[in-house]
PDB file of C-alpha atoms in Angstrom:
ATOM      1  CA  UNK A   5     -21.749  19.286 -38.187  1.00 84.00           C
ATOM      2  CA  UNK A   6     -25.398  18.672 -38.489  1.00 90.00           C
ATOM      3  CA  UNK A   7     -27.312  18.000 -41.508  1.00 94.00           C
ATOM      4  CA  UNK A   8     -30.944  18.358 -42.376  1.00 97.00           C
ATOM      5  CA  UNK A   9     -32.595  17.051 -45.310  1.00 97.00           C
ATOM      6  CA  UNK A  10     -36.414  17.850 -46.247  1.00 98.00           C
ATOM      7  CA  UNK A  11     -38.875  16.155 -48.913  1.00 97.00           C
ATOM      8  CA  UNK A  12     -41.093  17.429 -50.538  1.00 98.00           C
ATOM      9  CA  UNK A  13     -40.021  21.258 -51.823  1.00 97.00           C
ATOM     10  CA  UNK A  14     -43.096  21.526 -52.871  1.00 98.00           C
ATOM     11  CA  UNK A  15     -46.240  20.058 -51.951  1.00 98.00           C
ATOM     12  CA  UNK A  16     -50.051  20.494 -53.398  1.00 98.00           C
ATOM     13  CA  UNK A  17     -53.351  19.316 -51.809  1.00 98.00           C
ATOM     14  CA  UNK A  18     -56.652  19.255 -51.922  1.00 98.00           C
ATOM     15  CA  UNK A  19     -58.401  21.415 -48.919  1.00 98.00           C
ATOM     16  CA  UNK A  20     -59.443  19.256 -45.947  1.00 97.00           C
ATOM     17  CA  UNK A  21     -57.223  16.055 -47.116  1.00 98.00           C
ATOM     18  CA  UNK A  22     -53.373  15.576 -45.589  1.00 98.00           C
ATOM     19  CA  UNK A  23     -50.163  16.857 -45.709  1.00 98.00           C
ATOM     20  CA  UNK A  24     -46.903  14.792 -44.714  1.00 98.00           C
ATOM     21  CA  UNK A  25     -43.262  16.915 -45.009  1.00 98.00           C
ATOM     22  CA  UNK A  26     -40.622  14.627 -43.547  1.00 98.00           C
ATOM     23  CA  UNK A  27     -36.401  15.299 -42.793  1.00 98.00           C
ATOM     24  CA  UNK A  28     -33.881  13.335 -42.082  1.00 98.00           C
ATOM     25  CA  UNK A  29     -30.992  14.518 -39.933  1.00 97.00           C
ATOM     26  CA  UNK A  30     -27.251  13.533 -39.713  1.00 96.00           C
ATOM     27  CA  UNK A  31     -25.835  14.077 -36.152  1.00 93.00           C
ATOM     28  CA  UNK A  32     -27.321  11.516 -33.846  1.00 92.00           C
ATOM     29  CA  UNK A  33     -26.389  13.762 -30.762  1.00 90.00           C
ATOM     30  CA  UNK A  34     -29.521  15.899 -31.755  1.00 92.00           C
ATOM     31  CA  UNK A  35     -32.907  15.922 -29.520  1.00 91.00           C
ATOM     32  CA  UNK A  36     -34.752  19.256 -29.939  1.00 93.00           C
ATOM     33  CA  UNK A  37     -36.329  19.262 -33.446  1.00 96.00           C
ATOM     34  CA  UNK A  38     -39.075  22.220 -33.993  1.00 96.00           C
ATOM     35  CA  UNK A  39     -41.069  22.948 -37.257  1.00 98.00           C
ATOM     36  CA  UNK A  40     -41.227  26.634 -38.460  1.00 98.00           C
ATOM     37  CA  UNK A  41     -44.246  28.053 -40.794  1.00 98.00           C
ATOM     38  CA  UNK A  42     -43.011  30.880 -42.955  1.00 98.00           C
ATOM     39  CA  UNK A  43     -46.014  32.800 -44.798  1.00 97.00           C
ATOM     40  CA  UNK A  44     -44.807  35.700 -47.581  1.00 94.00           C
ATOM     41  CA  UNK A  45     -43.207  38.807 -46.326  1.00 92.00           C
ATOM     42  CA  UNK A  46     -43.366  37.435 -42.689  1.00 94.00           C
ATOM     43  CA  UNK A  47     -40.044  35.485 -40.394  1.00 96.00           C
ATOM     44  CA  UNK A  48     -40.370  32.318 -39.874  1.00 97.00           C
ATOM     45  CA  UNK A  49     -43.084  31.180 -36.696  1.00 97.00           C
ATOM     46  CA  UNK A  50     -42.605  28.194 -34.162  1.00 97.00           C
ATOM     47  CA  UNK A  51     -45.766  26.056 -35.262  1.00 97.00           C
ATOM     48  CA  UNK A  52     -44.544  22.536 -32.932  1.00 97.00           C
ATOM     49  CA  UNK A  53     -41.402  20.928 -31.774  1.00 95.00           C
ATOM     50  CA  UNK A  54     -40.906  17.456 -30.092  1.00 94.00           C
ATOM     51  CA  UNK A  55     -37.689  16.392 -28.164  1.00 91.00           C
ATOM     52  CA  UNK A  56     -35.992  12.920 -28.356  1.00 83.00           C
ATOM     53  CA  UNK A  57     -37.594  11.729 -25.532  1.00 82.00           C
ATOM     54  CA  UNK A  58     -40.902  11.307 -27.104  1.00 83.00           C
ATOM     55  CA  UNK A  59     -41.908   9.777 -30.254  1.00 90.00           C
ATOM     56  CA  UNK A  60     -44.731  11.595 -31.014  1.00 94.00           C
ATOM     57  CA  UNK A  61     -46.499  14.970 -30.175  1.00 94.00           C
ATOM     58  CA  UNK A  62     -50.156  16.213 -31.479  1.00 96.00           C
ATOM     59  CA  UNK A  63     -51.674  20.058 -31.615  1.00 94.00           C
ATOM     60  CA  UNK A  64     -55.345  19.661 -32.852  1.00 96.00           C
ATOM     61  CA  UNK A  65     -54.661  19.108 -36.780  1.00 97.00           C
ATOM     62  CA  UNK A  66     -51.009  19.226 -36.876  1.00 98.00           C
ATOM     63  CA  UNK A  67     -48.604  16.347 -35.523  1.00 98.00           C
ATOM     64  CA  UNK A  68     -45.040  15.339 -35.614  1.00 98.00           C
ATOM     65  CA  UNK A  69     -43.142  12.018 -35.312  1.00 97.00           C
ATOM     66  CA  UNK A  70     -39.743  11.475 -34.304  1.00 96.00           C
ATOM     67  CA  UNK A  71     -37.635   8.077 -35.144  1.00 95.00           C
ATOM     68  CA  UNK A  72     -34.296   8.413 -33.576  1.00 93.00           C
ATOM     69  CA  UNK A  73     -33.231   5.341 -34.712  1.00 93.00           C
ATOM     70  CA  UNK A  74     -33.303   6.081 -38.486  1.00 95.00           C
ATOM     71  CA  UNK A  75     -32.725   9.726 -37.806  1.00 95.00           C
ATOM     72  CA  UNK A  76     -36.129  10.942 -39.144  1.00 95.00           C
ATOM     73  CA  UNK A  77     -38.944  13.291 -38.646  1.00 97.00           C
ATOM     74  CA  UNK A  78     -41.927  14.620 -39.946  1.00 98.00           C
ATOM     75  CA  UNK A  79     -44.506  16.984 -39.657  1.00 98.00           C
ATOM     76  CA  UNK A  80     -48.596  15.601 -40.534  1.00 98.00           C
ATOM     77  CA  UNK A  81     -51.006  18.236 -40.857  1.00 98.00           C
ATOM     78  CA  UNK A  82     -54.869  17.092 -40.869  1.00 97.00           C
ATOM     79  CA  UNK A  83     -57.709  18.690 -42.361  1.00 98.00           C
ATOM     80  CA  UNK A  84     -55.986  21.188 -44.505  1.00 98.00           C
ATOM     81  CA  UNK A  85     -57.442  24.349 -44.561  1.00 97.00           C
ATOM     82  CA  UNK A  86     -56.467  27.177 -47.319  1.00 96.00           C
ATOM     83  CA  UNK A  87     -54.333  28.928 -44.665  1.00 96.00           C
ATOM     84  CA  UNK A  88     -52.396  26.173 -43.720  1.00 98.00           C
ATOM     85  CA  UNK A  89     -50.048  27.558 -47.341  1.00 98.00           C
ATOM     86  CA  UNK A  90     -47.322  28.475 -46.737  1.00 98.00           C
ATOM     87  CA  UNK A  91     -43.404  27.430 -46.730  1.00 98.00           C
ATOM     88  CA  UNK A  92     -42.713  24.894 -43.407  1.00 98.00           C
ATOM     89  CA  UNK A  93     -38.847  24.610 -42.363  1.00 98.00           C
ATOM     90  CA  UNK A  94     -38.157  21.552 -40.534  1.00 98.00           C
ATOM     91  CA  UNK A  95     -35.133  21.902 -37.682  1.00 97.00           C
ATOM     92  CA  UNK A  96     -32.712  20.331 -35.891  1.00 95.00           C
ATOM     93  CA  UNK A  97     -30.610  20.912 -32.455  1.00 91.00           C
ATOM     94  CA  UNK A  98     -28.074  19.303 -29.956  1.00 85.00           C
ATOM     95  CA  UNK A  99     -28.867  21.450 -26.890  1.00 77.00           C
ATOM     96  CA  UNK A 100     -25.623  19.890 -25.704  1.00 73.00           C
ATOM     97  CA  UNK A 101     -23.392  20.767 -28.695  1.00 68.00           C
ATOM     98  CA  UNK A 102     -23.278  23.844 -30.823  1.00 64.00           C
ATOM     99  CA  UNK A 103     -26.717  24.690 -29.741  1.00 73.00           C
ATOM    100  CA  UNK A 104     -27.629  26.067 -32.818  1.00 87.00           C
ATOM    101  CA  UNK A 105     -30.486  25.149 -35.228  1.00 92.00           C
ATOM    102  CA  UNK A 106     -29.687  23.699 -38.651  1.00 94.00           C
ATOM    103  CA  UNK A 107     -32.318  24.159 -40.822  1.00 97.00           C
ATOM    104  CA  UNK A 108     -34.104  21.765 -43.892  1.00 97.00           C
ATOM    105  CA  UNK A 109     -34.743  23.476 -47.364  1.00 97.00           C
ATOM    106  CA  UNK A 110     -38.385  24.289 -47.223  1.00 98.00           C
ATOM    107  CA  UNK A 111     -41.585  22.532 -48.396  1.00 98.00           C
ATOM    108  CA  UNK A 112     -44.080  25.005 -49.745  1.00 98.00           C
ATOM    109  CA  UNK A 113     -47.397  23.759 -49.497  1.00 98.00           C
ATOM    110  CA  UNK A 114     -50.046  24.921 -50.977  1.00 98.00           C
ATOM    111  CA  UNK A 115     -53.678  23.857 -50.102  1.00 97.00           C
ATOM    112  CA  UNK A 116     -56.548  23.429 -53.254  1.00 95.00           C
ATOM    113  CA  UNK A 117     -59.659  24.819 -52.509  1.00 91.00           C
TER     114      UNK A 117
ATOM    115  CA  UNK B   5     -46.870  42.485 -27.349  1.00 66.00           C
ATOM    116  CA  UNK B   6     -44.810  43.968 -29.969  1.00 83.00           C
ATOM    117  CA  UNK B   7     -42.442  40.847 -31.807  1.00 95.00           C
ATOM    118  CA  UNK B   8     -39.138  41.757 -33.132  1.00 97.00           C
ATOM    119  CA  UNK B   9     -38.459  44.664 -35.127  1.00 97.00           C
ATOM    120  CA  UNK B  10     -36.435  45.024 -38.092  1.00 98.00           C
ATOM    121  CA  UNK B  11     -35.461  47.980 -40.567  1.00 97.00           C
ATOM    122  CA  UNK B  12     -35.652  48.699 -43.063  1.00 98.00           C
ATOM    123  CA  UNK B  13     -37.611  46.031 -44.777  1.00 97.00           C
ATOM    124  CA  UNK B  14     -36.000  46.681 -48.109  1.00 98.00           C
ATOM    125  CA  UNK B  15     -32.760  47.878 -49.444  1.00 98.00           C
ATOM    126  CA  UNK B  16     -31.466  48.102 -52.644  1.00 98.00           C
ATOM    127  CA  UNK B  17     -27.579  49.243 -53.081  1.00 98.00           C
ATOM    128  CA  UNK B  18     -24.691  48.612 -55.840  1.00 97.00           C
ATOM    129  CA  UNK B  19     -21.634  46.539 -55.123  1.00 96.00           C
ATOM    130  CA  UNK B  20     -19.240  47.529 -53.155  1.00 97.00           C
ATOM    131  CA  UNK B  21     -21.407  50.091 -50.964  1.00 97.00           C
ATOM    132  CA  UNK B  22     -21.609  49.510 -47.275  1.00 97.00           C
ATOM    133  CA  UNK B  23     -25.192  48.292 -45.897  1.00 98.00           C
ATOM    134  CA  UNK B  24     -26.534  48.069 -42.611  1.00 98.00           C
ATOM    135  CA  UNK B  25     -29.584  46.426 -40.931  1.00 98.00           C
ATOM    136  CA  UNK B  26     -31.159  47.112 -37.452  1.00 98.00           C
ATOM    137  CA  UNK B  27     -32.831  44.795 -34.904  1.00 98.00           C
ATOM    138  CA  UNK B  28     -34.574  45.654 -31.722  1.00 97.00           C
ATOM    139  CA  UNK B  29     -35.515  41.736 -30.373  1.00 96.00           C
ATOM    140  CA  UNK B  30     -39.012  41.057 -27.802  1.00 96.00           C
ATOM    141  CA  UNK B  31     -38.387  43.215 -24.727  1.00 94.00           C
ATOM    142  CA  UNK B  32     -36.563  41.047 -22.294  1.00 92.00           C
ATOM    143  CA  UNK B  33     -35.173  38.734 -24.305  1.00 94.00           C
ATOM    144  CA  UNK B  34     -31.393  38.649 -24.009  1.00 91.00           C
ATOM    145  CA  UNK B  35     -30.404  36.297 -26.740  1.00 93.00           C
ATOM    146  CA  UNK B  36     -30.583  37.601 -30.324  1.00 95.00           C
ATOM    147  CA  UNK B  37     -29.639  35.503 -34.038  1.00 95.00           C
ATOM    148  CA  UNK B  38     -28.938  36.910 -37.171  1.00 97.00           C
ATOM    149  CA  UNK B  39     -29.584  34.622 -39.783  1.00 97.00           C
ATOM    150  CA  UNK B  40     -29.216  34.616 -43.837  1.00 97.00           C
ATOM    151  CA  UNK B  41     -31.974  33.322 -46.113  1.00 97.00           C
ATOM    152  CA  UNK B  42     -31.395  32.735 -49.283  1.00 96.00           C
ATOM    153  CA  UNK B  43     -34.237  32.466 -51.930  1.00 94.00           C
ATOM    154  CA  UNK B  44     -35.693  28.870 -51.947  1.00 92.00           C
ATOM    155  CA  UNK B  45     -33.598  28.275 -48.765  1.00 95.00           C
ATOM    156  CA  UNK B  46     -33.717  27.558 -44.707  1.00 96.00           C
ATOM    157  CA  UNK B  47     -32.532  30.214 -42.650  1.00 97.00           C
ATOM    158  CA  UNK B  48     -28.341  30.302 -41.545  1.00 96.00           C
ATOM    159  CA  UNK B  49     -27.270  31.245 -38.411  1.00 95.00           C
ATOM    160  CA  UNK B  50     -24.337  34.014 -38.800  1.00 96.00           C
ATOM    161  CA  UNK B  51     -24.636  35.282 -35.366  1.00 95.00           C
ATOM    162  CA  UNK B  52     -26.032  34.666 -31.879  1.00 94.00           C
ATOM    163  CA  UNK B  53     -25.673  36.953 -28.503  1.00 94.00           C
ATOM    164  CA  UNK B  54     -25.809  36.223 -24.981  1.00 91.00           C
ATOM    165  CA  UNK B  55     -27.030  39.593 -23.999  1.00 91.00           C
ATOM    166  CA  UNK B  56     -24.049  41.474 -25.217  1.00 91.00           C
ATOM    167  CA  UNK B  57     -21.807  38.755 -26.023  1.00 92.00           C
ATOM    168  CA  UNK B  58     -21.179  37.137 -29.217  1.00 92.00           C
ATOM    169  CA  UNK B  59     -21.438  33.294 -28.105  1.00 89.00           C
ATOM    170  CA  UNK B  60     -20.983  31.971 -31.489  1.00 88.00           C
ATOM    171  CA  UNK B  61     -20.193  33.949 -34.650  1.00 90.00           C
ATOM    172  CA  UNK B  62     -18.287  30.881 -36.671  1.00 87.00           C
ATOM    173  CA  UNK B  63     -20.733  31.238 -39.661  1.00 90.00           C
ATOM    174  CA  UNK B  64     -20.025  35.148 -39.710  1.00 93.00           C
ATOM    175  CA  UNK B  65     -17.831  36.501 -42.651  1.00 92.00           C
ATOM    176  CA  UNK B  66     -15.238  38.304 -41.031  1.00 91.00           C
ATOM    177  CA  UNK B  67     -13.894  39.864 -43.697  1.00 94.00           C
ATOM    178  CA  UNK B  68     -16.632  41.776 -44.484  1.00 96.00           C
ATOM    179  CA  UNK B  69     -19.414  41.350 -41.831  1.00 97.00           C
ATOM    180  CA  UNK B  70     -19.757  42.519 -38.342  1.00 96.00           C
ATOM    181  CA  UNK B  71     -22.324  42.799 -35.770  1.00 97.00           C
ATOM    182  CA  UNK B  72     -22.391  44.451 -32.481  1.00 96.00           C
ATOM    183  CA  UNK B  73     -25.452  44.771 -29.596  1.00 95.00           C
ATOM    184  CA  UNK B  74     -24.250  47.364 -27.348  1.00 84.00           C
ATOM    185  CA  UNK B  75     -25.906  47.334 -24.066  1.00 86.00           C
ATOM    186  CA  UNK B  76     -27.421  43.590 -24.952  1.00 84.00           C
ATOM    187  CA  UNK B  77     -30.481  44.928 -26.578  1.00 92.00           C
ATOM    188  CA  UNK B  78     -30.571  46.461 -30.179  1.00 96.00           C
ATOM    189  CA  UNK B  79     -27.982  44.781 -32.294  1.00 97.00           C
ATOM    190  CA  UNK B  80     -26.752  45.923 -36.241  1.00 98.00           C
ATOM    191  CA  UNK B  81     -25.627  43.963 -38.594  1.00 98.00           C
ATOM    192  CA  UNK B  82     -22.943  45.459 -41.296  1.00 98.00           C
ATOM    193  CA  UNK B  83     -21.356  44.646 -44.615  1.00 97.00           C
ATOM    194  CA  UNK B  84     -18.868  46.157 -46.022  1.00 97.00           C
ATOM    195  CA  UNK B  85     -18.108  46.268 -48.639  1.00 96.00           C
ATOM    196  CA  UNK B  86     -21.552  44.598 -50.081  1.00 97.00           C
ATOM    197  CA  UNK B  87     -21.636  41.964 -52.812  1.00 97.00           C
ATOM    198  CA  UNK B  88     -23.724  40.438 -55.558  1.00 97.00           C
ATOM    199  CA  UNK B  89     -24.003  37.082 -53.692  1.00 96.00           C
ATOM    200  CA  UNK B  90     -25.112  39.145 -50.376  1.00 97.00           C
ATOM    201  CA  UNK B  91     -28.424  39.478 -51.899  1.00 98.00           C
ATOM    202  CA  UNK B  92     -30.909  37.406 -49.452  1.00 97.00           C
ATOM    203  CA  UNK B  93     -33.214  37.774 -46.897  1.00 98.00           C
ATOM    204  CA  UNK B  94     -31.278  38.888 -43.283  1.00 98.00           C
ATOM    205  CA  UNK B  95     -33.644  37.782 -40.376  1.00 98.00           C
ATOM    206  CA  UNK B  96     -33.415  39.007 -36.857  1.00 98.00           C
ATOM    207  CA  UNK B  97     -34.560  36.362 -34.151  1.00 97.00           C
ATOM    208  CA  UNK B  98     -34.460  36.544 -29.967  1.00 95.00           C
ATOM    209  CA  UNK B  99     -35.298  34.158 -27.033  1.00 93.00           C
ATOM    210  CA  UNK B 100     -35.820  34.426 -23.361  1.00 91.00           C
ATOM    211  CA  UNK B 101     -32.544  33.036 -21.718  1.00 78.00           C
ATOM    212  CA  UNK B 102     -30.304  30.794 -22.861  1.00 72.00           C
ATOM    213  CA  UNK B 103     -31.413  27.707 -23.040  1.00 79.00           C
ATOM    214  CA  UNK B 104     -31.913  26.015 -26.686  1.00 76.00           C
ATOM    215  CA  UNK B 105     -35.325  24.537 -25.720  1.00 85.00           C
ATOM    216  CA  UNK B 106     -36.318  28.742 -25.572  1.00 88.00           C
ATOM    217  CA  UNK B 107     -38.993  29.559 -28.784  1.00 91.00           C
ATOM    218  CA  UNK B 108     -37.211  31.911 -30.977  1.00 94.00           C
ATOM    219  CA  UNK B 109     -39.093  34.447 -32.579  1.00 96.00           C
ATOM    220  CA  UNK B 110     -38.324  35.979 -35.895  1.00 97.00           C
ATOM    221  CA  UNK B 111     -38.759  39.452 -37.210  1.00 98.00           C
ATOM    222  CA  UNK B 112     -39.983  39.921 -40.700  1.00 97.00           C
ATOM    223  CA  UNK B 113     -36.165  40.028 -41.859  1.00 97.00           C
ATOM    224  CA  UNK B 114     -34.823  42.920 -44.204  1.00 98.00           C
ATOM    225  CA  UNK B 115     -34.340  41.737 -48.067  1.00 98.00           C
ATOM    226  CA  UNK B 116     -30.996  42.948 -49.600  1.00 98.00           C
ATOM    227  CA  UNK B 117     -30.601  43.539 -53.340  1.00 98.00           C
ATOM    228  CA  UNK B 118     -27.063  44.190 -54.432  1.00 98.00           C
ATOM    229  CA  UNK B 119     -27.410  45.378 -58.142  1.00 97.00           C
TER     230      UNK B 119
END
């Protein structure tokens, strides 16, 4: 079955400058691959997702990149802002397959002021 | 529009007691997920519903879990009998239709301590 990897666990920046969280993923069948922001006490919330047929997909400061070949995506947030902290849960889906989403670890990132 | 509900929030119960936890998903939405979190952790599916079907449930511990949405709307979650490694973070999710693509959205999840 699938297999999602995520780097950083944690990540710390300084407010306004970037944040990168990337995964890796093991079933190449896969081609839905959302990004889930978890704040404390709250579920998880849909924050972006891309599909295979794209390589890249932008919301005003947040972005994600998809490389099918090596299996890898990541999530680039811009402008960091203190309420961008929070945990962010990479994902990954064959809409064809078991149609269910395998999650990554978690990155919590917290932004300096 | 009111997201999906969960109680309780919290619940703390020895080993060995039964537990339940309640869902009621985003009106209209007919497929629900229960997943587990674990501290430090990305959420597990153990369950998913097709209205009132249970679509896919091979992550579920039989033994000792069970789930049911009668009438394809509210849906429980049960263990029995509860133990230490149970404790975690059980999060209630539902989509409109079927279709993978759909958003899910996540309730705030009840968090299970099993002293």
């Amino acid at each position: 079955g699938e297999n999602v990897e995520q780097h950083p666990s944690t990540l710390s920046v300084q407010e306004g400058d970037s944040a990168v969280i990337k995964c890796t993923y093991s079933d190449s069948a896969s081609n839905y691959f959302p990004w889930y922001k978890q704040e404390l006490g709250k579920g998880p919330q849909l924050i972006i997702d891309i599909r295979s047929n794209v390589g890249e997909k932008k919301d005003q400061r947040i972005a994600v990149t998809l490389n099918k070949t090596a299996k890898h995506f990541s999530l680039h947030i811009t402008e960091t802002q203190p309420e961008d902290s929070a945990v962010y849960f990479c994902a990954a889906s064959n809409p064809q397959g078991a149609q269910k989403l395998v999650f990554g670890q978690g990155t919590r990132l917290t932004i300096n002021p | 529009e009111a997201g999906v509900v969960q109680s309780p929030r919290y619940k703390i119960i020895e080993k060995k007691q039964p537990v339940a936890f309640w869902c009621n998903p985003i009106s209209g939405h007919n497929t629900l997920y229960w997943y587990l979190q674990n501290l430090g952790q990305g959420p597990e599916l153990l369950i998913r519903y097709e209205n009132e079907e249970a679509v896919d449930d091979s992550q579920l511990p039989k033994d000792r879990f069970s789930a049911e949405r009668l009438k394809g709307v509210d849906s429980t979650l049960k263990i029995q009998p509860a133990e230490l490694g149970d404790s975690a973070v059980y999060l209630c999710a539902s989509s409109l239709g079927v279709s993978p693509y759909n958003e899910q959205f996540f309730g705030p999840g009840t968090r299970l301590t099993v002293l």
